[in-house]
Short mmCIF file of C-alpha atoms in Angstrom, two decimals:
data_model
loop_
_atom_site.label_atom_id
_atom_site.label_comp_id
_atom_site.label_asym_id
_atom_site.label_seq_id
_atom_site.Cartn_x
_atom_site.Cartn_y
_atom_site.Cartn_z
CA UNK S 1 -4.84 -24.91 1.53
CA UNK S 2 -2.60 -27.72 0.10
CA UNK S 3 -1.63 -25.50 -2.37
CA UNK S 4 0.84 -24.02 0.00
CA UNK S 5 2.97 -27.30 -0.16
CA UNK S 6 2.27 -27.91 -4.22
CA UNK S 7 3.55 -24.00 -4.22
CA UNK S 8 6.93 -24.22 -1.96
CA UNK S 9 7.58 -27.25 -3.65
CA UNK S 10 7.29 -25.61 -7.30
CA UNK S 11 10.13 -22.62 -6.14
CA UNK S 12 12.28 -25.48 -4.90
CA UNK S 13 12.43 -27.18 -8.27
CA UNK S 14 13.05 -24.32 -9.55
CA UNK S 15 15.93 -23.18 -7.81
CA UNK S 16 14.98 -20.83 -5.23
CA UNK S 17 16.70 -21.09 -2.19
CA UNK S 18 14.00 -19.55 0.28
CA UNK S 19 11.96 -19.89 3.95
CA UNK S 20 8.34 -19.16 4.57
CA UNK S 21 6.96 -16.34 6.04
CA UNK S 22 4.31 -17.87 7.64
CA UNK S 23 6.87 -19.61 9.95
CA UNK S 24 9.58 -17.17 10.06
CA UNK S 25 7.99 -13.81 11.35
CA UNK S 26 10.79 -12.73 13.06
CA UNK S 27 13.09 -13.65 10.25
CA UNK S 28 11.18 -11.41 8.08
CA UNK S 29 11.22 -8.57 10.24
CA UNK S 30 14.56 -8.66 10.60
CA UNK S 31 15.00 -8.53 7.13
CA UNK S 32 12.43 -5.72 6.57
CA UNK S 33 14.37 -3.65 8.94
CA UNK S 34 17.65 -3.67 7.15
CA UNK S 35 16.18 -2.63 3.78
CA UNK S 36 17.51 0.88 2.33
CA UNK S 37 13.93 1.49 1.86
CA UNK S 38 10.77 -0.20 3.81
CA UNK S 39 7.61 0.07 1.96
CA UNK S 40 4.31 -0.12 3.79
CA UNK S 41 3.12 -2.95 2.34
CA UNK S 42 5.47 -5.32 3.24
CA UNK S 43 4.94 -4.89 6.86
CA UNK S 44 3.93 -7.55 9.02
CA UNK S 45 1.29 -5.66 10.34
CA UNK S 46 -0.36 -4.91 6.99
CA UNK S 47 -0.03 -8.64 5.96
CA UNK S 48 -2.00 -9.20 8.86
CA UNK S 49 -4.69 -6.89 8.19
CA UNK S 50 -4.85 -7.47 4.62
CA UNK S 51 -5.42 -11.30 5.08
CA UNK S 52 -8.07 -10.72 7.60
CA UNK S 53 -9.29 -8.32 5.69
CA UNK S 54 -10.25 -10.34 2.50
CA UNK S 55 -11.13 -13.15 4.87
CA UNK S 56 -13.85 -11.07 5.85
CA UNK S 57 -15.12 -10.33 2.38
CA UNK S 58 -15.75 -13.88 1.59
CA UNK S 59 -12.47 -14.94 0.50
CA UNK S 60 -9.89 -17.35 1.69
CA UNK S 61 -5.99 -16.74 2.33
CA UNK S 62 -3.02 -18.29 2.27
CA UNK S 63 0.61 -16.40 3.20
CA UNK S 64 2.97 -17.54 0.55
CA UNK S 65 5.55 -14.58 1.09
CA UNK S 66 9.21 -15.95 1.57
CA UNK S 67 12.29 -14.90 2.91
CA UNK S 68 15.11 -15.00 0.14
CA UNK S 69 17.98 -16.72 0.61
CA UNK S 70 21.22 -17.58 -1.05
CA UNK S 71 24.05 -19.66 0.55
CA UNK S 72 21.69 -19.77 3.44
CA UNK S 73 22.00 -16.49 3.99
CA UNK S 74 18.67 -14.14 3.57
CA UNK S 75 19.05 -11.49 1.02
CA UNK S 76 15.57 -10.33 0.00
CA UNK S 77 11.80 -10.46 0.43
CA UNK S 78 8.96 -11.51 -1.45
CA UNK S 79 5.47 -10.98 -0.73
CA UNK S 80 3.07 -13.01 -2.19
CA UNK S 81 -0.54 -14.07 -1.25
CA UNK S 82 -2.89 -17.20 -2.36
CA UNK S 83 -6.20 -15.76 -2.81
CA UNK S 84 -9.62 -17.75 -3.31
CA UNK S 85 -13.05 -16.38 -4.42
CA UNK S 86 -15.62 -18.08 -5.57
CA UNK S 87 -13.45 -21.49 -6.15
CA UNK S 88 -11.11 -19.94 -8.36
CA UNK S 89 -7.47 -19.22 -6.95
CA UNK S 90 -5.16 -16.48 -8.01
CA UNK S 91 -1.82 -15.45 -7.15
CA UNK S 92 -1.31 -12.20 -5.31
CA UNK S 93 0.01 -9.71 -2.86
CA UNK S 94 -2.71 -9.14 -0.37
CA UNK S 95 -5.05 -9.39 -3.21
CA UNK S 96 -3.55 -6.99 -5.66
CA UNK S 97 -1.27 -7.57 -8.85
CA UNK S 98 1.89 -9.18 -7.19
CA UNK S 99 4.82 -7.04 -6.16
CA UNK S 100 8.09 -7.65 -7.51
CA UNK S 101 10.54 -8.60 -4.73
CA UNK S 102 12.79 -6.30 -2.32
CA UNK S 103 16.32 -7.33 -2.01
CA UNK S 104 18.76 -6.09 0.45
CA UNK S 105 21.57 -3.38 -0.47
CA UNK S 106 24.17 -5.75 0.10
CA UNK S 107 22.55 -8.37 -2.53
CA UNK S 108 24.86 -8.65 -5.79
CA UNK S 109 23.57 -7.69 -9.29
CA UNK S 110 24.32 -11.85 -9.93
CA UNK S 111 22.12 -13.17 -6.98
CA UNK S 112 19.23 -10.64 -8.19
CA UNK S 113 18.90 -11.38 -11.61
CA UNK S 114 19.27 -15.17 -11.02
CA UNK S 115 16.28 -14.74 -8.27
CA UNK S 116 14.34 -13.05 -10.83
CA UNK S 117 15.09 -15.28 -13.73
CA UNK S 118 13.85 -18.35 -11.68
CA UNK S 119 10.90 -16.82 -9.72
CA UNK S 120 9.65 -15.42 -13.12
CA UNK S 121 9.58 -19.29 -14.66
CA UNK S 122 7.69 -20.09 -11.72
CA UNK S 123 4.79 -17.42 -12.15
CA UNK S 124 4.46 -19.26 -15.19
CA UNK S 125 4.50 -22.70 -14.03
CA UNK S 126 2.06 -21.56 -11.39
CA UNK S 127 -1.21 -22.13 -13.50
CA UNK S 128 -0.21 -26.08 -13.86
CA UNK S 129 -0.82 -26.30 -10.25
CA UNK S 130 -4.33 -24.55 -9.54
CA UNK S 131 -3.61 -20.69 -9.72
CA UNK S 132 -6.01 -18.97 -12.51
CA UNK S 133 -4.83 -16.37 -14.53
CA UNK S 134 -4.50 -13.93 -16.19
CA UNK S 135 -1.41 -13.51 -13.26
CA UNK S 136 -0.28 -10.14 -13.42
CA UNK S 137 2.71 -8.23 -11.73
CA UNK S 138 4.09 -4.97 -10.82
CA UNK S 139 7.53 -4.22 -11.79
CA UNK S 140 8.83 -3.07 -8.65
CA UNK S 141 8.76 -0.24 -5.54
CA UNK S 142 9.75 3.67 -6.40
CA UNK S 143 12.66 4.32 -8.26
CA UNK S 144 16.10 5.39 -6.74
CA UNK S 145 16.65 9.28 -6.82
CA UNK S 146 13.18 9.07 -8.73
CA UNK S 147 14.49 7.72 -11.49
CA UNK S 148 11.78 5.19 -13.65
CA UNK S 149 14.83 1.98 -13.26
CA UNK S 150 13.42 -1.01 -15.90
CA UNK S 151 14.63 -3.73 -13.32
CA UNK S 152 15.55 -7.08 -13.63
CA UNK S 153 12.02 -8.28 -12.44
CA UNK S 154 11.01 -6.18 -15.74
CA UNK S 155 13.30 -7.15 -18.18
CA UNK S 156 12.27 -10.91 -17.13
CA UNK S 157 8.88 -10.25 -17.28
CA UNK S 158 9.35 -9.06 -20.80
CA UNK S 159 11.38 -12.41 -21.72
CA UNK S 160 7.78 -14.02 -20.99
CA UNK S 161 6.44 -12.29 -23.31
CA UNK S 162 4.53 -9.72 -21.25
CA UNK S 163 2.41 -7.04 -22.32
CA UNK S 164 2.82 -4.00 -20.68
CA UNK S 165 0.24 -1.44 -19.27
CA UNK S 166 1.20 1.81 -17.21
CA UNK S 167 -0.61 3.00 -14.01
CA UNK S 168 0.92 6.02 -12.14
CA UNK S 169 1.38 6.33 -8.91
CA UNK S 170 1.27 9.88 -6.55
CA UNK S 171 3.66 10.88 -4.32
CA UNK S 172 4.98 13.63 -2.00
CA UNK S 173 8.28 14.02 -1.68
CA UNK S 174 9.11 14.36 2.23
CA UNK S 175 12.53 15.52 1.79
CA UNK S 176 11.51 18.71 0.57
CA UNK S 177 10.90 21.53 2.89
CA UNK S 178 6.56 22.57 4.06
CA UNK S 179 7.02 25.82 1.57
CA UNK S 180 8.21 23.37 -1.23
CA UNK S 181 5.62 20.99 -0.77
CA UNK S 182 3.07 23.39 -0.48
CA UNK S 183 4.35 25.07 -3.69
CA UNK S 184 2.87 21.96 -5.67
CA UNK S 185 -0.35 22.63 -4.41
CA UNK S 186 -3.14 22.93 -6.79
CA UNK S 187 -4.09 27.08 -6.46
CA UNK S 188 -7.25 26.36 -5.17
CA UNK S 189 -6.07 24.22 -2.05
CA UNK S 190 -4.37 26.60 -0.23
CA UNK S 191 -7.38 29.03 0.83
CA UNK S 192 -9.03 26.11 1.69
CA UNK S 193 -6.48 24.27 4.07
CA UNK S 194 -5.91 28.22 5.89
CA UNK S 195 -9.75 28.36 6.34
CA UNK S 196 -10.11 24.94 7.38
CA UNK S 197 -6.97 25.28 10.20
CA UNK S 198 -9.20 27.99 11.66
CA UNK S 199 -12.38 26.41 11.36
CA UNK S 200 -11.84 23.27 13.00
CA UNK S 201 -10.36 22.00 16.25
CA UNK S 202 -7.64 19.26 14.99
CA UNK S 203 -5.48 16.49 16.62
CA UNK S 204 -3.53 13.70 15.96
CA UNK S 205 -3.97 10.30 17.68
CA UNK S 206 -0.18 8.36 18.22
CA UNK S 207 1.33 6.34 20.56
CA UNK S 208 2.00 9.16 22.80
CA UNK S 209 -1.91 10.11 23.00
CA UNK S 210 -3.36 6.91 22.39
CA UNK S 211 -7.32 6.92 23.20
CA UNK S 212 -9.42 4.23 22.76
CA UNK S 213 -12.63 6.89 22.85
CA UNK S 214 -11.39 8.79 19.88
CA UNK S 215 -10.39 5.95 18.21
CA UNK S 216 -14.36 4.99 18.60
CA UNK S 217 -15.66 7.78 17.19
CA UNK S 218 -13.98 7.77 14.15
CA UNK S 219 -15.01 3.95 13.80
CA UNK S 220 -18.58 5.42 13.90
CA UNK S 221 -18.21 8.44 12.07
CA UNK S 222 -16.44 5.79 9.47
CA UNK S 223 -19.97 3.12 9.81
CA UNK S 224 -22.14 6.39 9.41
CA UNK S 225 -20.76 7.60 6.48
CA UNK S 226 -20.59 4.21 4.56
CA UNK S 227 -24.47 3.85 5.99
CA UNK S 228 -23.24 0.29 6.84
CA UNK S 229 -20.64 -1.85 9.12
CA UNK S 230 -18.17 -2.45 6.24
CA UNK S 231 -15.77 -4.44 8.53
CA UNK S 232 -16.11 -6.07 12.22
CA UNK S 233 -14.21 -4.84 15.12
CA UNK S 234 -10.98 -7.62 14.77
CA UNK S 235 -9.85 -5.22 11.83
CA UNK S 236 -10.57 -1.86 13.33
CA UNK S 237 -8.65 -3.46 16.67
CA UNK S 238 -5.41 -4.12 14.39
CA UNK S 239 -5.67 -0.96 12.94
CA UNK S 240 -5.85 0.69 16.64
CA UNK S 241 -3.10 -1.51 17.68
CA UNK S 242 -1.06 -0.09 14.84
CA UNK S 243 -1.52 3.51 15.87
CA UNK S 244 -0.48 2.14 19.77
CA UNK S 245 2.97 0.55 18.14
CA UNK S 246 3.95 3.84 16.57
CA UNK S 247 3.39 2.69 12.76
CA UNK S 248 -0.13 4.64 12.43
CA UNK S 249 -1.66 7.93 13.19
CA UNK S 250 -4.80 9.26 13.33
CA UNK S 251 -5.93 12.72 12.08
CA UNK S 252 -8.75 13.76 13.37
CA UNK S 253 -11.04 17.04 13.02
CA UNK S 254 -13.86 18.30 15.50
CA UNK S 255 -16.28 21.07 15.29
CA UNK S 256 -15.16 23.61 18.00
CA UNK S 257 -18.70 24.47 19.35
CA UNK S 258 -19.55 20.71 20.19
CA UNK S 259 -16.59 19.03 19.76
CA UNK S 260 -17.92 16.30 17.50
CA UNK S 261 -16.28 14.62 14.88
CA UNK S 262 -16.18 15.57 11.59
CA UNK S 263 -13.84 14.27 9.75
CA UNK S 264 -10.60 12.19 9.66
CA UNK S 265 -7.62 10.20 7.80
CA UNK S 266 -6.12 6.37 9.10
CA UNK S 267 -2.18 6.99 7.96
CA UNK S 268 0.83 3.94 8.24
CA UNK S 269 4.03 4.71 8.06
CA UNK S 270 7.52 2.80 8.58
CA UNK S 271 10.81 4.39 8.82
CA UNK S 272 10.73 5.74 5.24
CA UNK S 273 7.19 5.81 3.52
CA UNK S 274 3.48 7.21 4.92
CA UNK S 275 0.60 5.75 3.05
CA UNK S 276 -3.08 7.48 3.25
CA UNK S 277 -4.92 4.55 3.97
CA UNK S 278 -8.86 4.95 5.34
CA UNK S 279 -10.85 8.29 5.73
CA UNK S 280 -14.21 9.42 7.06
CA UNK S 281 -15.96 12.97 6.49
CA UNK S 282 -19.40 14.16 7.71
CA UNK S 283 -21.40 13.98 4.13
CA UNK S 284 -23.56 16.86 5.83
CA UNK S 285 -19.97 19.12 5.30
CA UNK S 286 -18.82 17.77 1.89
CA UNK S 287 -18.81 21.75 0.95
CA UNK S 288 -16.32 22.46 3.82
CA UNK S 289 -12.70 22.38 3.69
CA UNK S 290 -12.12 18.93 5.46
CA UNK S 291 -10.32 16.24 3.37
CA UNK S 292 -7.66 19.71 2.64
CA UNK S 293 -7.02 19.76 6.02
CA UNK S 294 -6.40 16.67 6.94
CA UNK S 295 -4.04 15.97 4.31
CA UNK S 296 -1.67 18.92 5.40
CA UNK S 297 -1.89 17.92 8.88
CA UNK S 298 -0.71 14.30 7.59
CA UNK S 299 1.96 15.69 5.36
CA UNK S 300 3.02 18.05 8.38
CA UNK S 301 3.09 14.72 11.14
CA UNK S 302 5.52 12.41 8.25
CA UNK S 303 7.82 15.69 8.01
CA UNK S 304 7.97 15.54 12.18
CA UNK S 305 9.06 12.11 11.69
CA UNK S 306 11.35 11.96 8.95
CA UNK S 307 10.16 10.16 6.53
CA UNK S 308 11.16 9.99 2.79
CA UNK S 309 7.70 10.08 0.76
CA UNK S 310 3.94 9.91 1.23
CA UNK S 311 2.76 7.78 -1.15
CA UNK S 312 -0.46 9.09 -1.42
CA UNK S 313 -2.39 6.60 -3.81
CA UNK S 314 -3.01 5.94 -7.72
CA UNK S 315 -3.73 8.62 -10.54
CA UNK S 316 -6.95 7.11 -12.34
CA UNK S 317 -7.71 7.83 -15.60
CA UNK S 318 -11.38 7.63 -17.14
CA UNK S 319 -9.93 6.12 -20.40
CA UNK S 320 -7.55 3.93 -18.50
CA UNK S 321 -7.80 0.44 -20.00
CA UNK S 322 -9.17 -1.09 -16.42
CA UNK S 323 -12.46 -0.37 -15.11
CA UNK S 324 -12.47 2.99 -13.08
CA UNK S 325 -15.40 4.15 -11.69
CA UNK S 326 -15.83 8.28 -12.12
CA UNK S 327 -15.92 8.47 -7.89
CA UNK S 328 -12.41 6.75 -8.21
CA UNK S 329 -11.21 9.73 -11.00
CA UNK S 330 -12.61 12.11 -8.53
CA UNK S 331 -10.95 10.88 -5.60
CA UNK S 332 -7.55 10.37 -7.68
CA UNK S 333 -8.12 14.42 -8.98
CA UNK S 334 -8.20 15.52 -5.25
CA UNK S 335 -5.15 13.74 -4.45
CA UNK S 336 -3.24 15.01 -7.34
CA UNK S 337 -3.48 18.43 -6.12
CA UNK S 338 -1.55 17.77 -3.08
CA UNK S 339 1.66 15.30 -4.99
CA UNK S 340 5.18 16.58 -5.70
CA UNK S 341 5.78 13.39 -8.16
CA UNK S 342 3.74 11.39 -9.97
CA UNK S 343 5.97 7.79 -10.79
CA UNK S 344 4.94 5.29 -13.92
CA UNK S 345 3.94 2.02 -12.06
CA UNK S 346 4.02 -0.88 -15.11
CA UNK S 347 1.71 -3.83 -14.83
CA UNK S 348 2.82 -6.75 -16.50
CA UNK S 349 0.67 -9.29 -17.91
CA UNK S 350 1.04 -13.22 -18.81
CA UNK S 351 -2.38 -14.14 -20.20
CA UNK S 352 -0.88 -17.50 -21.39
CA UNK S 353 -1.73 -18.43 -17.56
CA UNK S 354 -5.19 -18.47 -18.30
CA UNK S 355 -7.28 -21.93 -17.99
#
């Protein structure tokens, strides 16, 4: 895509001191590891997937992420992904409403507002040079001691005249103790995840017990239940390779009399966040205690590693102002019953980008 050049060359005259991504990987990592916290999605390994995911579903990619600088020195990350579908080209990160940026502990208020204040009047510009709008934004990653912060990113959104929408996102705090966590439970859970531990033989898949064979079956069980291939093997392989590296587990349930799969739950995690990511359950059991399970086996693994939250995935709303399908409220319900916080995520808007 030559919009990666027309792209670099709009932050530049806009004065963003920066360095690709795409040609800095080891930059970035080192970066990514001295942040006070490391979010899932701006790991190298789910750039990768996510890219060849959508590459697979018809669209085309382009890695625009940078590596902040200022003075020459790096002082923050942005992730930020060209996406084209159907010959129109939007502005993302990894296909969803761009993230605000991640700036090191050590950055000053100064150098992050100035960042801000320039990368926002680029987000506008962008349109001029091929990107279709409306371009929308998130304000930025879970608040500090769970505090809702308005951040600079926001308050500069808002000075574009914005609009504002609120999504929520669900979380489990890691820091408390099992007993605590459990305590948030919805009522009904709890029988459910005891019957279920006795029910099923269970196991996770890491680094330690890495096994191609298992890792197979739940590939299968995953194509069976979907009643289709809904991704070739390059993805699944990353994925695998994930779990091998130590930044993915696998939970995985069998039934004890033949020792077939029956359900299980893809989890990444980095040194501070798990994130629920792909599951598969036998449709012949949907009236068993699976899902339950596998969740509190999850939530039990990030405790054994230390971790600081399970982000867990999005509360949908039927009257939300997006389109949500009623599978998606479902899904959303049964993952509510399991969070210790629930954290207003706001979507900003600029629909003067439209063309």
């Amino acid at each position: 895509m030559d919009i990666i050049n027309k792209f670099f060359n709009q932050l530049s005259v806009n004065g963003i001191e920066f360095i690709p991504r795409h040609t800095n990987h080891e930059i970035w990592n080192d970066e990514f590891a001295q942040l006070d916290y490391q979010p899932v999605e701006y790991t190298a390994d789910m750039i990768d997937y996510q890219n060849a995911y959508l590459s697979q579903n018809g669209s085309k990619t382009a890695d625009l992420s940078i590596i902040i600088l200022s003075g020459g020195k790096a002082c923050g990350l942005w992730l930020l992904t060209a996406v084209e579908t159907n010959d129109q080209l939007k502005l993302t990160s990894l296909g969803q409403p761009i993230l605000a940026p991640l700036f090191l502990d050590s950055t000053t208020r100064k150098i992050r507002k100035r960042f801000c204040s320039n990368a926002m009047n680029c987000l506008i510009a962008f349109s001029e040079i091929g990107f279709h709008g409306p371009l929308v934004t998130y304000q930025g990653p879970i608040g500090i001691n769970r505090e809702t912060v308005l951040t600079d990113w926001y308050r500069q959104g808002m000075e574009h005249e914005a609009t504002v929408s609120v999504r929520h996102e669900m979380y489990i705090d890691l820091s408390l103790s099992l007993d605590e966590i459990r305590s948030h439970y919805r009522k009904s859970y709890k029988p459910f995840i005891n019957k279920g531990l006795r029910e099923w033989g269970h196991g996770i898949l890491t680094s330690s017990n890495i096994d191609k064979k298992q890792w197979n079956q739940f590939k299968y069980l995953h194509e069976v239940v979907s009643g289709r291939v809904t991704r070739d093997d390059s993805t699944w392989d990353m994925q695998y390779r994930m779990v091998s590296s130590g930044i993915a587990f696998l939970v995985m349930l069998h039934d004890p009399d033949t020792n077939e799969l029956v359900g299980g739950g893809f989890f990444q995690n980095t040194r501070d966040e798990g994130l629920y990511s792909v599951a598969a359950y036998d449709r012949s059991l949907f009236d068993k205690p699976l899902g339950h399970v596998v969740q509190q086996l999850a939530i039990n693994h990030m405790k054994s590693l230390g971790l600081k939250w399970y982000k867990i995935g999005e509360k949908q709303y039927s009257h939300d102002s997006f389109e949500v399908s009623k599978k998606e409220v479902d899904i959303s319900k049964f993952k509510e019953g399991f969070c210790t916080d629930m954290i207003c995520k706001f979507e900003l808007s600029f629909p003067k980008t439209e063309k």
